[in-house]
């Protein structure tokens, strides 16, 4: 049984360590997986603008079942553009229906990714989501907004496993000292997909293909990704056809200092130890408070900027995508900074996680409070603070968002499903809380109360993570097993065979 890491070094570096290897290819594929998923989330909010009736048309409750054909020449086949006079209530149901399904499959998705591997789970989920994206215009045409709600709910079910499965994949592929960097590569795809969708969808809707092409082109890109994922990905490095023996050895000997279990013989999930573990509970709280603050920001700031400063962010593709673009760029800056800090051997992994998590929470906390006191005539400063608040949150990719793998490489997918599921419930609660506080959208004092509440969530969540968060593998991650099934630091492939 392997009892220690035995890497051969040459000139101070691992001889089998590569600057770019198959593990990076997996993360780039996950980057585009997340980009597809978030683009498909955003596409409806953009398409609703293009498919809705002009404001001058009177809307009645019975009108929504009847589509009004576009008078342009764009009236052929699948690209026939039509107007739908939705009211605000129907729009809110269509936009929220995705998340109803998304929450349901979080924990099951993590379990199935651990048990059967992340490759096929993501392949099936994204292929199904691509099909649902393509048929969205048809569902709306044949069944109205209720049918589209059903499609979006089903799409949420297919995407609920994406984050847990990505975590399960990272736990198998990422060396411990690269975990933050590889996790950032994967999850920054969310910002990339959002930026691309916001920046291009207006032009696509105005083209000869019309707004349905927003869904058709997005779904087609999904199928291209499915092909690349099928050919170049695998659930574990032991299963990959193209990985070199040197890179495989490097990953196996550096990804965990605990005991990795084979998928076929994975011990039952230790639910009681998980839910009585302070490191996990602090991780759960910080994930929930982060999402509460972040989604309060994303869903309510457009209303604040419009009513207080007269800036309609949703009408400007540049302003809509600017915070996400900055977040994408800063995520890679933080990766570089993390690498610089890692060169200082006196700084622990725990310090690294908590340092970046504090940047990603307490700086936005301060800028949120400051945003509530910016004078109405200084709208440029308000935009700068908004962009900073969203962009600096990228530091959390190197903080709590990869801590699930630190605590439990074997059950990282399940842990991510638990925290992400709870956090998305908080995301849904955030707009409801704001609605109770803000009765007059033009009253800045009510908005300040909202910002103080979100800032308090950021402060408390990160404080608990700093005090109780840990980066050591927890005892409940490695139940007692026979030496034939488990080797310390050397996971087995999902079929239970060691392929070395």
Short mmCIF file of C-alpha atoms in Angstrom, two decimals:
data_model
loop_
_atom_site.label_atom_id
_atom_site.label_comp_id
_atom_site.label_asym_id
_atom_site.label_seq_id
_atom_site.Cartn_x
_atom_site.Cartn_y
_atom_site.Cartn_z
CA UNK A 1 0.00 0.00 0.00
CA UNK A 2 1.32 3.42 -0.88
CA UNK A 3 2.11 5.29 2.32
CA UNK A 4 3.75 8.46 1.07
CA UNK A 5 4.06 10.63 -1.96
CA UNK A 6 7.07 9.41 -3.93
CA UNK A 7 7.67 11.88 -6.71
CA UNK A 8 10.96 12.01 -8.52
CA UNK A 9 12.26 15.54 -8.81
CA UNK A 10 14.62 16.89 -11.41
CA UNK A 11 16.10 20.32 -11.01
CA UNK A 12 13.64 21.21 -8.25
CA UNK A 13 10.54 20.31 -10.31
CA UNK A 14 8.64 17.13 -10.75
CA UNK A 15 9.93 15.28 -13.77
CA UNK A 16 6.40 14.13 -14.61
CA UNK A 17 4.71 17.50 -14.10
CA UNK A 18 3.46 19.22 -17.25
CA UNK A 19 2.62 22.86 -17.75
CA UNK A 20 -0.27 21.75 -19.97
CA UNK A 21 -1.60 18.23 -19.91
CA UNK A 22 -4.70 16.10 -20.29
CA UNK A 23 -6.00 17.35 -16.92
CA UNK A 24 -6.11 20.85 -18.37
CA UNK A 25 -8.03 19.58 -21.40
CA UNK A 26 -10.68 18.18 -19.03
CA UNK A 27 -11.01 21.57 -17.35
CA UNK A 28 -11.23 23.44 -20.66
CA UNK A 29 -14.03 21.11 -21.69
CA UNK A 30 -15.73 21.81 -18.35
CA UNK A 31 -15.22 25.53 -18.99
CA UNK A 32 -17.29 25.27 -22.17
CA UNK A 33 -19.77 22.98 -20.43
CA UNK A 34 -20.46 25.70 -17.84
CA UNK A 35 -20.47 28.31 -20.61
CA UNK A 36 -23.21 26.39 -22.44
CA UNK A 37 -25.25 25.90 -19.28
CA UNK A 38 -25.20 29.56 -18.27
CA UNK A 39 -25.82 30.77 -21.82
CA UNK A 40 -28.93 28.57 -21.90
CA UNK A 41 -30.04 30.01 -18.57
CA UNK A 42 -29.69 33.59 -19.77
CA UNK A 43 -31.05 33.12 -23.29
CA UNK A 44 -34.71 33.26 -22.27
CA UNK A 45 -34.36 36.55 -20.38
CA UNK A 46 -32.87 38.08 -23.53
CA UNK A 47 -35.27 36.39 -25.95
CA UNK A 48 -38.30 37.56 -23.96
CA UNK A 49 -37.45 41.12 -24.94
CA UNK A 50 -37.43 40.19 -28.63
CA UNK A 51 -40.49 37.94 -28.60
CA UNK A 52 -42.76 40.19 -26.52
CA UNK A 53 -45.37 42.53 -27.91
CA UNK A 54 -44.44 46.21 -28.32
CA UNK A 55 -45.56 48.27 -25.29
CA UNK A 56 -48.26 50.04 -27.31
CA UNK A 57 -50.25 46.83 -27.69
CA UNK A 58 -52.88 46.26 -24.99
CA UNK A 59 -52.45 42.99 -23.11
CA UNK A 60 -55.28 40.96 -21.70
CA UNK A 61 -55.15 37.68 -19.87
CA UNK A 62 -56.63 35.76 -22.79
CA UNK A 63 -54.29 37.25 -25.40
CA UNK A 64 -51.23 35.27 -24.36
CA UNK A 65 -52.33 32.10 -26.10
CA UNK A 66 -52.40 33.88 -29.45
CA UNK A 67 -49.16 34.72 -31.19
CA UNK A 68 -48.96 37.70 -33.50
CA UNK A 69 -46.90 36.96 -36.64
CA UNK A 70 -44.07 39.28 -37.44
CA UNK A 71 -44.73 41.37 -40.54
CA UNK A 72 -41.16 41.11 -41.75
CA UNK A 73 -39.98 38.74 -44.44
CA UNK A 74 -38.76 36.45 -41.68
CA UNK A 75 -41.74 34.10 -41.92
CA UNK A 76 -40.35 30.85 -43.19
CA UNK A 77 -39.94 27.50 -41.49
CA UNK A 78 -38.39 27.18 -38.07
CA UNK A 79 -37.13 30.76 -38.11
CA UNK A 80 -40.58 32.33 -38.31
CA UNK A 81 -40.59 35.10 -35.71
CA UNK A 82 -43.74 35.77 -33.71
CA UNK A 83 -44.71 38.18 -30.96
CA UNK A 84 -46.25 37.01 -27.70
CA UNK A 85 -48.02 39.50 -25.41
CA UNK A 86 -46.86 38.10 -22.07
CA UNK A 87 -47.68 39.86 -18.84
CA UNK A 88 -45.09 40.26 -16.08
CA UNK A 89 -46.47 37.35 -14.06
CA UNK A 90 -46.10 34.94 -16.96
CA UNK A 91 -42.57 36.16 -17.62
CA UNK A 92 -41.61 35.56 -14.00
CA UNK A 93 -42.96 32.00 -14.15
CA UNK A 94 -41.03 31.26 -17.33
CA UNK A 95 -37.81 32.70 -15.93
CA UNK A 96 -38.08 30.90 -12.58
CA UNK A 97 -39.26 27.49 -13.83
CA UNK A 98 -35.68 26.48 -14.68
CA UNK A 99 -34.62 26.77 -11.04
CA UNK A 100 -37.50 24.63 -9.78
CA UNK A 101 -36.03 21.68 -11.64
CA UNK A 102 -32.43 22.72 -11.04
CA UNK A 103 -32.67 22.33 -7.27
CA UNK A 104 -34.24 18.84 -7.45
CA UNK A 105 -31.27 17.02 -9.06
CA UNK A 106 -28.40 18.60 -7.09
CA UNK A 107 -27.82 15.87 -4.50
CA UNK A 108 -28.78 12.91 -6.74
CA UNK A 109 -26.44 14.32 -9.38
CA UNK A 110 -23.51 14.32 -6.99
CA UNK A 111 -24.24 10.77 -5.92
CA UNK A 112 -24.50 9.41 -9.47
CA UNK A 113 -21.32 11.25 -10.51
CA UNK A 114 -19.42 9.56 -7.69
CA UNK A 115 -20.97 6.15 -8.29
CA UNK A 116 -20.98 5.99 -12.09
CA UNK A 117 -18.57 8.71 -13.17
CA UNK A 118 -19.04 12.31 -14.26
CA UNK A 119 -18.43 11.76 -17.98
CA UNK A 120 -21.67 10.06 -18.96
CA UNK A 121 -23.74 12.11 -16.53
CA UNK A 122 -22.57 15.39 -18.07
CA UNK A 123 -22.83 13.94 -21.58
CA UNK A 124 -26.44 12.89 -21.11
CA UNK A 125 -27.39 16.06 -19.24
CA UNK A 126 -25.95 18.48 -21.77
CA UNK A 127 -27.27 16.52 -24.76
CA UNK A 128 -30.78 16.58 -23.27
CA UNK A 129 -30.45 20.30 -22.43
CA UNK A 130 -29.34 21.03 -26.01
CA UNK A 131 -32.42 19.27 -27.39
CA UNK A 132 -34.69 21.14 -24.98
CA UNK A 133 -33.09 24.43 -25.98
CA UNK A 134 -33.73 23.77 -29.66
CA UNK A 135 -37.39 22.80 -29.15
CA UNK A 136 -38.14 25.80 -26.91
CA UNK A 137 -39.59 28.00 -29.72
CA UNK A 138 -41.72 25.09 -30.93
CA UNK A 139 -43.01 24.40 -27.43
CA UNK A 140 -43.96 28.05 -27.05
CA UNK A 141 -45.74 28.06 -30.41
CA UNK A 142 -47.72 24.87 -29.81
CA UNK A 143 -48.39 25.05 -26.07
CA UNK A 144 -47.95 28.67 -25.08
CA UNK A 145 -46.06 29.92 -22.04
CA UNK A 146 -47.10 26.96 -19.88
CA UNK A 147 -45.45 24.52 -22.30
CA UNK A 148 -42.29 26.64 -22.25
CA UNK A 149 -42.34 26.52 -18.44
CA UNK A 150 -42.43 22.72 -18.65
CA UNK A 151 -39.46 22.71 -21.05
CA UNK A 152 -37.48 25.07 -18.79
CA UNK A 153 -38.32 22.97 -15.71
CA UNK A 154 -37.05 19.84 -17.49
CA UNK A 155 -33.92 21.71 -18.57
CA UNK A 156 -33.31 22.57 -14.93
CA UNK A 157 -33.50 18.87 -14.09
CA UNK A 158 -30.86 18.09 -16.73
CA UNK A 159 -28.48 20.79 -15.49
CA UNK A 160 -28.85 20.24 -11.75
CA UNK A 161 -26.02 17.71 -11.76
CA UNK A 162 -23.53 19.94 -13.59
CA UNK A 163 -21.86 21.55 -10.56
CA UNK A 164 -21.76 18.37 -8.44
CA UNK A 165 -20.46 16.32 -11.39
CA UNK A 166 -17.80 18.93 -12.15
CA UNK A 167 -16.67 18.75 -8.51
CA UNK A 168 -16.59 14.95 -8.67
CA UNK A 169 -14.46 15.20 -11.83
CA UNK A 170 -12.10 17.73 -10.24
CA UNK A 171 -11.60 15.51 -7.20
CA UNK A 172 -10.21 12.80 -9.50
CA UNK A 173 -8.21 15.01 -11.88
CA UNK A 174 -6.77 17.88 -9.86
CA UNK A 175 -3.50 17.73 -7.91
CA UNK A 176 -3.96 19.41 -4.54
CA UNK A 177 -1.76 22.40 -5.31
CA UNK A 178 -3.55 23.00 -8.65
CA UNK A 179 -7.08 22.57 -7.33
CA UNK A 180 -7.86 26.29 -7.13
CA UNK A 181 -6.48 26.99 -10.60
CA UNK A 182 -8.25 24.08 -12.29
CA UNK A 183 -11.49 24.85 -10.46
CA UNK A 184 -11.29 28.44 -11.65
CA UNK A 185 -10.78 27.32 -15.24
CA UNK A 186 -13.90 25.17 -15.00
CA UNK A 187 -16.26 27.56 -13.24
CA UNK A 188 -15.20 30.78 -14.97
CA UNK A 189 -16.97 29.33 -18.00
CA UNK A 190 -20.20 30.51 -16.35
CA UNK A 191 -19.17 34.15 -16.81
CA UNK A 192 -17.92 33.51 -20.34
CA UNK A 193 -21.22 31.98 -21.43
CA UNK A 194 -23.20 34.80 -19.82
CA UNK A 195 -21.07 37.48 -21.50
CA UNK A 196 -21.28 35.86 -24.93
CA UNK A 197 -25.05 35.44 -24.69
CA UNK A 198 -25.68 39.00 -23.51
CA UNK A 199 -23.33 40.47 -26.10
CA UNK A 200 -24.55 38.53 -29.15
CA UNK A 201 -28.20 37.66 -28.62
CA UNK A 202 -29.47 41.11 -29.59
CA UNK A 203 -27.68 40.92 -32.94
CA UNK A 204 -28.90 37.35 -33.51
CA UNK A 205 -32.51 38.35 -32.78
CA UNK A 206 -32.27 41.27 -35.23
CA UNK A 207 -30.83 39.09 -37.99
CA UNK A 208 -32.86 37.44 -40.75
CA UNK A 209 -33.18 34.33 -38.57
CA UNK A 210 -35.06 36.17 -35.80
CA UNK A 211 -35.22 35.46 -32.08
CA UNK A 212 -35.79 31.66 -32.45
CA UNK A 213 -32.20 31.39 -33.68
CA UNK A 214 -31.01 32.33 -30.18
CA UNK A 215 -32.22 28.88 -29.12
CA UNK A 216 -31.25 27.03 -32.30
CA UNK A 217 -27.66 28.26 -32.39
CA UNK A 218 -27.24 27.70 -28.67
CA UNK A 219 -28.49 24.13 -28.92
CA UNK A 220 -26.26 23.45 -31.93
CA UNK A 221 -23.21 24.60 -29.97
CA UNK A 222 -24.23 22.15 -27.27
CA UNK A 223 -24.06 19.23 -29.69
CA UNK A 224 -20.60 20.31 -30.84
CA UNK A 225 -19.50 20.25 -27.20
CA UNK A 226 -21.03 16.79 -26.71
CA UNK A 227 -18.84 15.39 -29.52
CA UNK A 228 -15.64 16.84 -28.06
CA UNK A 229 -16.60 15.72 -24.56
CA UNK A 230 -17.26 12.15 -25.69
CA UNK A 231 -13.92 11.89 -27.49
CA UNK A 232 -11.54 13.69 -25.14
CA UNK A 233 -12.96 13.30 -21.61
CA UNK A 234 -13.05 10.59 -18.98
CA UNK A 235 -14.28 10.37 -15.42
CA UNK A 236 -10.85 9.51 -14.02
CA UNK A 237 -7.29 9.89 -15.32
CA UNK A 238 -6.85 6.11 -15.01
CA UNK A 239 -9.48 5.64 -17.75
CA UNK A 240 -8.20 8.24 -20.21
CA UNK A 241 -6.84 6.86 -23.47
CA UNK A 242 -4.37 9.63 -24.23
CA UNK A 243 -2.84 10.48 -20.87
CA UNK A 244 0.89 9.88 -20.51
CA UNK A 245 2.20 7.56 -17.79
CA UNK A 246 4.12 10.50 -16.32
CA UNK A 247 1.09 12.76 -15.96
CA UNK A 248 -1.01 9.89 -14.61
CA UNK A 249 1.59 9.20 -11.93
CA UNK A 250 1.81 12.89 -11.07
CA UNK A 251 -1.97 13.19 -10.61
CA UNK A 252 -2.30 9.95 -8.65
CA UNK A 253 0.43 10.88 -6.19
CA UNK A 254 -0.58 14.51 -5.59
CA UNK A 255 -4.37 14.75 -5.69
CA UNK A 256 -5.12 13.66 -2.12
CA UNK A 257 -3.45 12.72 1.13
CA UNK A 258 -6.46 10.63 2.12
CA UNK A 259 -7.85 7.32 0.93
CA UNK A 260 -9.66 7.39 -2.38
CA UNK A 261 -12.20 4.62 -2.82
CA UNK A 262 -13.12 2.80 -5.99
CA UNK A 263 -16.51 3.80 -7.36
CA UNK A 264 -17.92 0.27 -7.30
CA UNK A 265 -17.00 -0.16 -3.64
CA UNK A 266 -17.67 3.38 -2.44
CA UNK A 267 -18.84 3.25 1.17
CA UNK A 268 -22.34 4.54 1.95
CA UNK A 269 -22.49 8.30 2.28
CA UNK A 270 -21.76 9.19 5.93
CA UNK A 271 -24.72 11.54 6.32
CA UNK A 272 -24.60 11.96 10.11
CA UNK A 273 -20.86 12.77 10.27
CA UNK A 274 -21.27 15.19 7.36
CA UNK A 275 -24.11 17.11 8.98
CA UNK A 276 -22.32 17.23 12.35
CA UNK A 277 -19.03 18.39 10.85
CA UNK A 278 -18.31 22.05 11.64
CA UNK A 279 -16.03 22.49 8.59
CA UNK A 280 -18.86 21.28 6.34
CA UNK A 281 -21.53 23.31 8.14
CA UNK A 282 -19.43 26.47 7.80
CA UNK A 283 -19.01 25.65 4.10
CA UNK A 284 -22.78 25.20 3.77
CA UNK A 285 -23.47 28.55 5.45
CA UNK A 286 -20.91 30.51 3.42
CA UNK A 287 -22.24 29.04 0.17
CA UNK A 288 -25.80 30.05 1.11
CA UNK A 289 -24.88 33.56 2.26
CA UNK A 290 -22.74 34.07 -0.83
CA UNK A 291 -25.58 33.16 -3.15
CA UNK A 292 -28.04 35.29 -1.17
CA UNK A 293 -25.81 38.35 -1.51
CA UNK A 294 -24.74 37.63 -5.09
CA UNK A 295 -28.25 37.04 -6.42
CA UNK A 296 -29.63 40.00 -4.50
CA UNK A 297 -27.04 41.97 -6.40
CA UNK A 298 -27.68 40.48 -9.84
CA UNK A 299 -31.48 40.49 -9.70
CA UNK A 300 -32.11 43.79 -7.92
CA UNK A 301 -29.28 46.11 -8.95
CA UNK A 302 -30.77 46.73 -12.43
CA UNK A 303 -33.93 48.04 -10.73
CA UNK A 304 -31.87 50.13 -8.30
CA UNK A 305 -29.74 51.66 -11.06
CA UNK A 306 -32.79 52.49 -13.16
CA UNK A 307 -34.90 54.02 -10.38
CA UNK A 308 -32.15 55.88 -8.52
CA UNK A 309 -29.68 56.81 -11.26
CA UNK A 310 -31.80 56.58 -14.39
CA UNK A 311 -29.50 53.97 -15.95
CA UNK A 312 -31.27 51.11 -17.71
CA UNK A 313 -28.65 48.37 -17.58
CA UNK A 314 -30.87 45.83 -19.33
CA UNK A 315 -31.13 48.06 -22.40
CA UNK A 316 -27.34 48.17 -22.83
CA UNK A 317 -25.49 45.01 -23.84
CA UNK A 318 -22.21 46.64 -22.75
CA UNK A 319 -23.42 47.50 -19.26
CA UNK A 320 -25.18 44.14 -18.89
CA UNK A 321 -22.06 42.14 -19.71
CA UNK A 322 -19.45 44.44 -18.11
CA UNK A 323 -19.64 42.99 -14.54
CA UNK A 324 -19.39 39.42 -15.86
CA UNK A 325 -16.48 40.35 -18.14
CA UNK A 326 -14.58 41.88 -15.23
CA UNK A 327 -15.36 38.82 -13.10
CA UNK A 328 -13.99 36.54 -15.84
CA UNK A 329 -10.77 38.55 -16.13
CA UNK A 330 -10.26 38.87 -12.38
CA UNK A 331 -10.71 35.13 -11.89
CA UNK A 332 -7.50 34.50 -13.82
CA UNK A 333 -5.72 37.35 -12.06
CA UNK A 334 -6.53 35.66 -8.76
CA UNK A 335 -5.17 32.37 -10.11
CA UNK A 336 -1.89 34.14 -10.85
CA UNK A 337 -1.86 35.73 -7.38
CA UNK A 338 -2.54 32.35 -5.82
CA UNK A 339 0.46 30.89 -7.63
CA UNK A 340 2.62 33.74 -6.34
CA UNK A 341 1.47 33.09 -2.77
CA UNK A 342 2.10 29.35 -3.13
CA UNK A 343 5.78 30.07 -3.67
CA UNK A 344 5.91 31.23 -0.08
CA UNK A 345 6.14 27.88 1.66
CA UNK A 346 5.17 29.41 5.00
CA UNK A 347 1.63 30.14 3.75
CA UNK A 348 -0.67 27.17 4.18
CA UNK A 349 -3.46 26.00 1.91
CA UNK A 350 -5.90 26.98 4.66
CA UNK A 351 -4.59 30.55 4.62
CA UNK A 352 -4.87 30.59 0.83
CA UNK A 353 -8.51 29.47 0.85
CA UNK A 354 -9.55 31.90 3.59
CA UNK A 355 -7.57 34.81 2.14
CA UNK A 356 -9.26 34.62 -1.26
CA UNK A 357 -12.64 33.90 0.26
CA UNK A 358 -12.31 37.05 2.38
CA UNK A 359 -11.42 39.09 -0.71
CA UNK A 360 -14.46 37.69 -2.53
CA UNK A 361 -16.84 38.50 0.34
CA UNK A 362 -15.65 41.40 2.44
CA UNK A 363 -14.61 43.71 -0.39
CA UNK A 364 -18.03 43.30 -2.08
CA UNK A 365 -19.56 43.84 1.37
CA UNK A 366 -17.90 47.26 1.60
CA UNK A 367 -18.64 48.25 -2.00
CA UNK A 368 -22.31 47.26 -1.62
CA UNK A 369 -22.70 49.55 1.37
CA UNK A 370 -20.84 52.33 -0.46
CA UNK A 371 -23.13 51.90 -3.48
CA UNK A 372 -26.11 52.89 -1.35
CA UNK A 373 -24.53 56.28 -0.57
CA UNK A 374 -23.34 57.34 -4.04
CA UNK A 375 -25.01 60.67 -5.01
CA UNK A 376 -27.64 60.44 -7.72
CA UNK A 377 -25.68 62.71 -10.04
CA UNK A 378 -22.55 60.50 -9.84
CA UNK A 379 -23.86 57.56 -11.85
CA UNK A 380 -20.40 56.70 -13.25
CA UNK A 381 -19.13 55.93 -9.75
CA UNK A 382 -22.22 53.76 -9.18
CA UNK A 383 -21.42 51.70 -12.29
CA UNK A 384 -17.78 51.33 -11.16
CA UNK A 385 -18.85 50.10 -7.71
CA UNK A 386 -21.38 47.71 -9.23
CA UNK A 387 -18.75 46.26 -11.54
CA UNK A 388 -16.25 45.94 -8.69
CA UNK A 389 -18.79 44.24 -6.43
CA UNK A 390 -19.60 41.57 -9.01
CA UNK A 391 -16.09 41.20 -10.44
CA UNK A 392 -14.24 40.78 -7.16
CA UNK A 393 -16.50 37.85 -6.28
CA UNK A 394 -14.33 35.77 -8.61
CA UNK A 395 -11.90 35.32 -5.72
CA UNK A 396 -14.32 32.81 -4.19
CA UNK A 397 -13.35 30.32 -6.92
CA UNK A 398 -10.12 29.90 -4.93
CA UNK A 399 -11.98 29.96 -1.62
CA UNK A 400 -15.04 28.04 -0.52
CA UNK A 401 -16.01 26.87 -4.00
CA UNK A 402 -13.29 24.19 -4.08
CA UNK A 403 -13.30 23.46 -0.35
CA UNK A 404 -15.68 20.52 -0.86
CA UNK A 405 -12.81 18.62 -2.49
CA UNK A 406 -10.42 19.61 0.31
CA UNK A 407 -12.75 18.16 2.93
CA UNK A 408 -13.78 14.99 1.13
CA UNK A 409 -12.39 13.94 -2.25
CA UNK A 410 -14.57 10.80 -2.18
CA UNK A 411 -17.84 12.65 -1.54
CA UNK A 412 -17.06 16.03 -3.13
CA UNK A 413 -19.92 15.67 -5.61
CA UNK A 414 -22.45 14.99 -2.87
CA UNK A 415 -21.15 17.87 -0.74
CA UNK A 416 -21.43 20.22 -3.70
CA UNK A 417 -24.96 18.99 -4.37
CA UNK A 418 -25.94 19.68 -0.77
CA UNK A 419 -24.47 23.18 -0.54
CA UNK A 420 -25.39 24.24 -4.07
CA UNK A 421 -28.96 23.01 -3.64
CA UNK A 422 -29.39 24.93 -0.39
CA UNK A 423 -27.66 27.98 -1.87
CA UNK A 424 -30.00 28.07 -4.84
CA UNK A 425 -32.97 28.05 -2.49
CA UNK A 426 -31.43 31.15 -0.92
CA UNK A 427 -31.11 32.61 -4.43
CA UNK A 428 -34.87 32.25 -4.83
CA UNK A 429 -35.55 33.75 -1.41
CA UNK A 430 -33.42 36.85 -2.06
CA UNK A 431 -35.84 38.60 -4.49
CA UNK A 432 -38.76 37.84 -2.17
CA UNK A 433 -36.98 39.47 0.78
CA UNK A 434 -36.14 42.51 -1.33
CA UNK A 435 -39.77 42.75 -2.42
CA UNK A 436 -40.85 42.97 1.20
CA UNK A 437 -38.32 45.69 2.02
CA UNK A 438 -38.52 47.88 -1.08
CA UNK A 439 -42.05 49.19 -1.36
CA UNK A 440 -41.03 52.38 -3.18
CA UNK A 441 -38.28 51.68 -5.79
CA UNK A 442 -37.29 55.35 -5.77
CA UNK A 443 -36.71 55.46 -2.01
CA UNK A 444 -32.95 55.16 -1.54
CA UNK A 445 -33.27 54.48 2.19
CA UNK A 446 -35.15 51.23 1.51
CA UNK A 447 -32.45 50.18 -0.94
CA UNK A 448 -29.77 50.91 1.65
CA UNK A 449 -31.48 48.48 4.02
CA UNK A 450 -31.30 45.81 1.30
CA UNK A 451 -27.59 46.47 0.80
CA UNK A 452 -26.91 46.30 4.53
CA UNK A 453 -28.74 42.96 4.69
CA UNK A 454 -26.71 41.53 1.79
CA UNK A 455 -23.49 42.92 3.32
CA UNK A 456 -24.36 41.27 6.65
CA UNK A 457 -24.81 37.95 4.86
CA UNK A 458 -21.38 38.33 3.23
CA UNK A 459 -19.78 39.21 6.57
CA UNK A 460 -21.32 36.44 8.67
CA UNK A 461 -20.83 33.70 6.07
CA UNK A 462 -17.15 34.46 5.52
CA UNK A 463 -16.50 34.94 9.24
CA UNK A 464 -17.80 31.44 9.97
CA UNK A 465 -15.68 30.05 7.13
CA UNK A 466 -12.55 31.79 8.45
CA UNK A 467 -13.14 30.48 12.00
CA UNK A 468 -14.43 26.96 11.34
CA UNK A 469 -13.34 26.21 7.78
CA UNK A 470 -10.66 23.56 7.24
CA UNK A 471 -8.67 22.23 4.30
CA UNK A 472 -7.67 18.87 5.78
CA UNK A 473 -9.40 15.72 4.52
CA UNK A 474 -12.02 14.86 7.14
CA UNK A 475 -12.02 11.51 8.96
CA UNK A 476 -15.44 10.54 7.60
CA UNK A 477 -14.15 10.72 4.02
CA UNK A 478 -12.21 7.45 4.43
CA UNK A 479 -14.13 4.71 6.27
CA UNK A 480 -12.18 1.59 7.14
CA UNK A 481 -11.81 -0.61 4.07
CA UNK A 482 -9.67 -3.52 3.05
CA UNK A 483 -6.25 -2.76 1.60
CA UNK A 484 -7.26 -4.55 -1.58
CA UNK A 485 -9.89 -1.91 -2.28
CA UNK A 486 -8.13 1.25 -1.19
CA UNK A 487 -4.67 2.67 -1.58
CA UNK A 488 -3.70 5.81 0.23
CA UNK A 489 -3.60 8.68 -2.24
CA UNK A 490 -4.23 6.40 -5.23
CA UNK A 491 -7.86 6.32 -6.42
CA UNK A 492 -9.10 3.43 -8.47
CA UNK A 493 -11.00 3.79 -11.70
CA UNK A 494 -14.82 3.61 -11.66
CA UNK A 495 -14.83 -0.03 -12.77
CA UNK A 496 -12.84 -0.92 -9.68
CA UNK A 497 -9.56 -1.71 -11.47
CA UNK A 498 -6.25 -0.01 -10.91
CA UNK A 499 -5.03 0.79 -14.41
CA UNK A 500 -1.45 1.61 -13.59
#
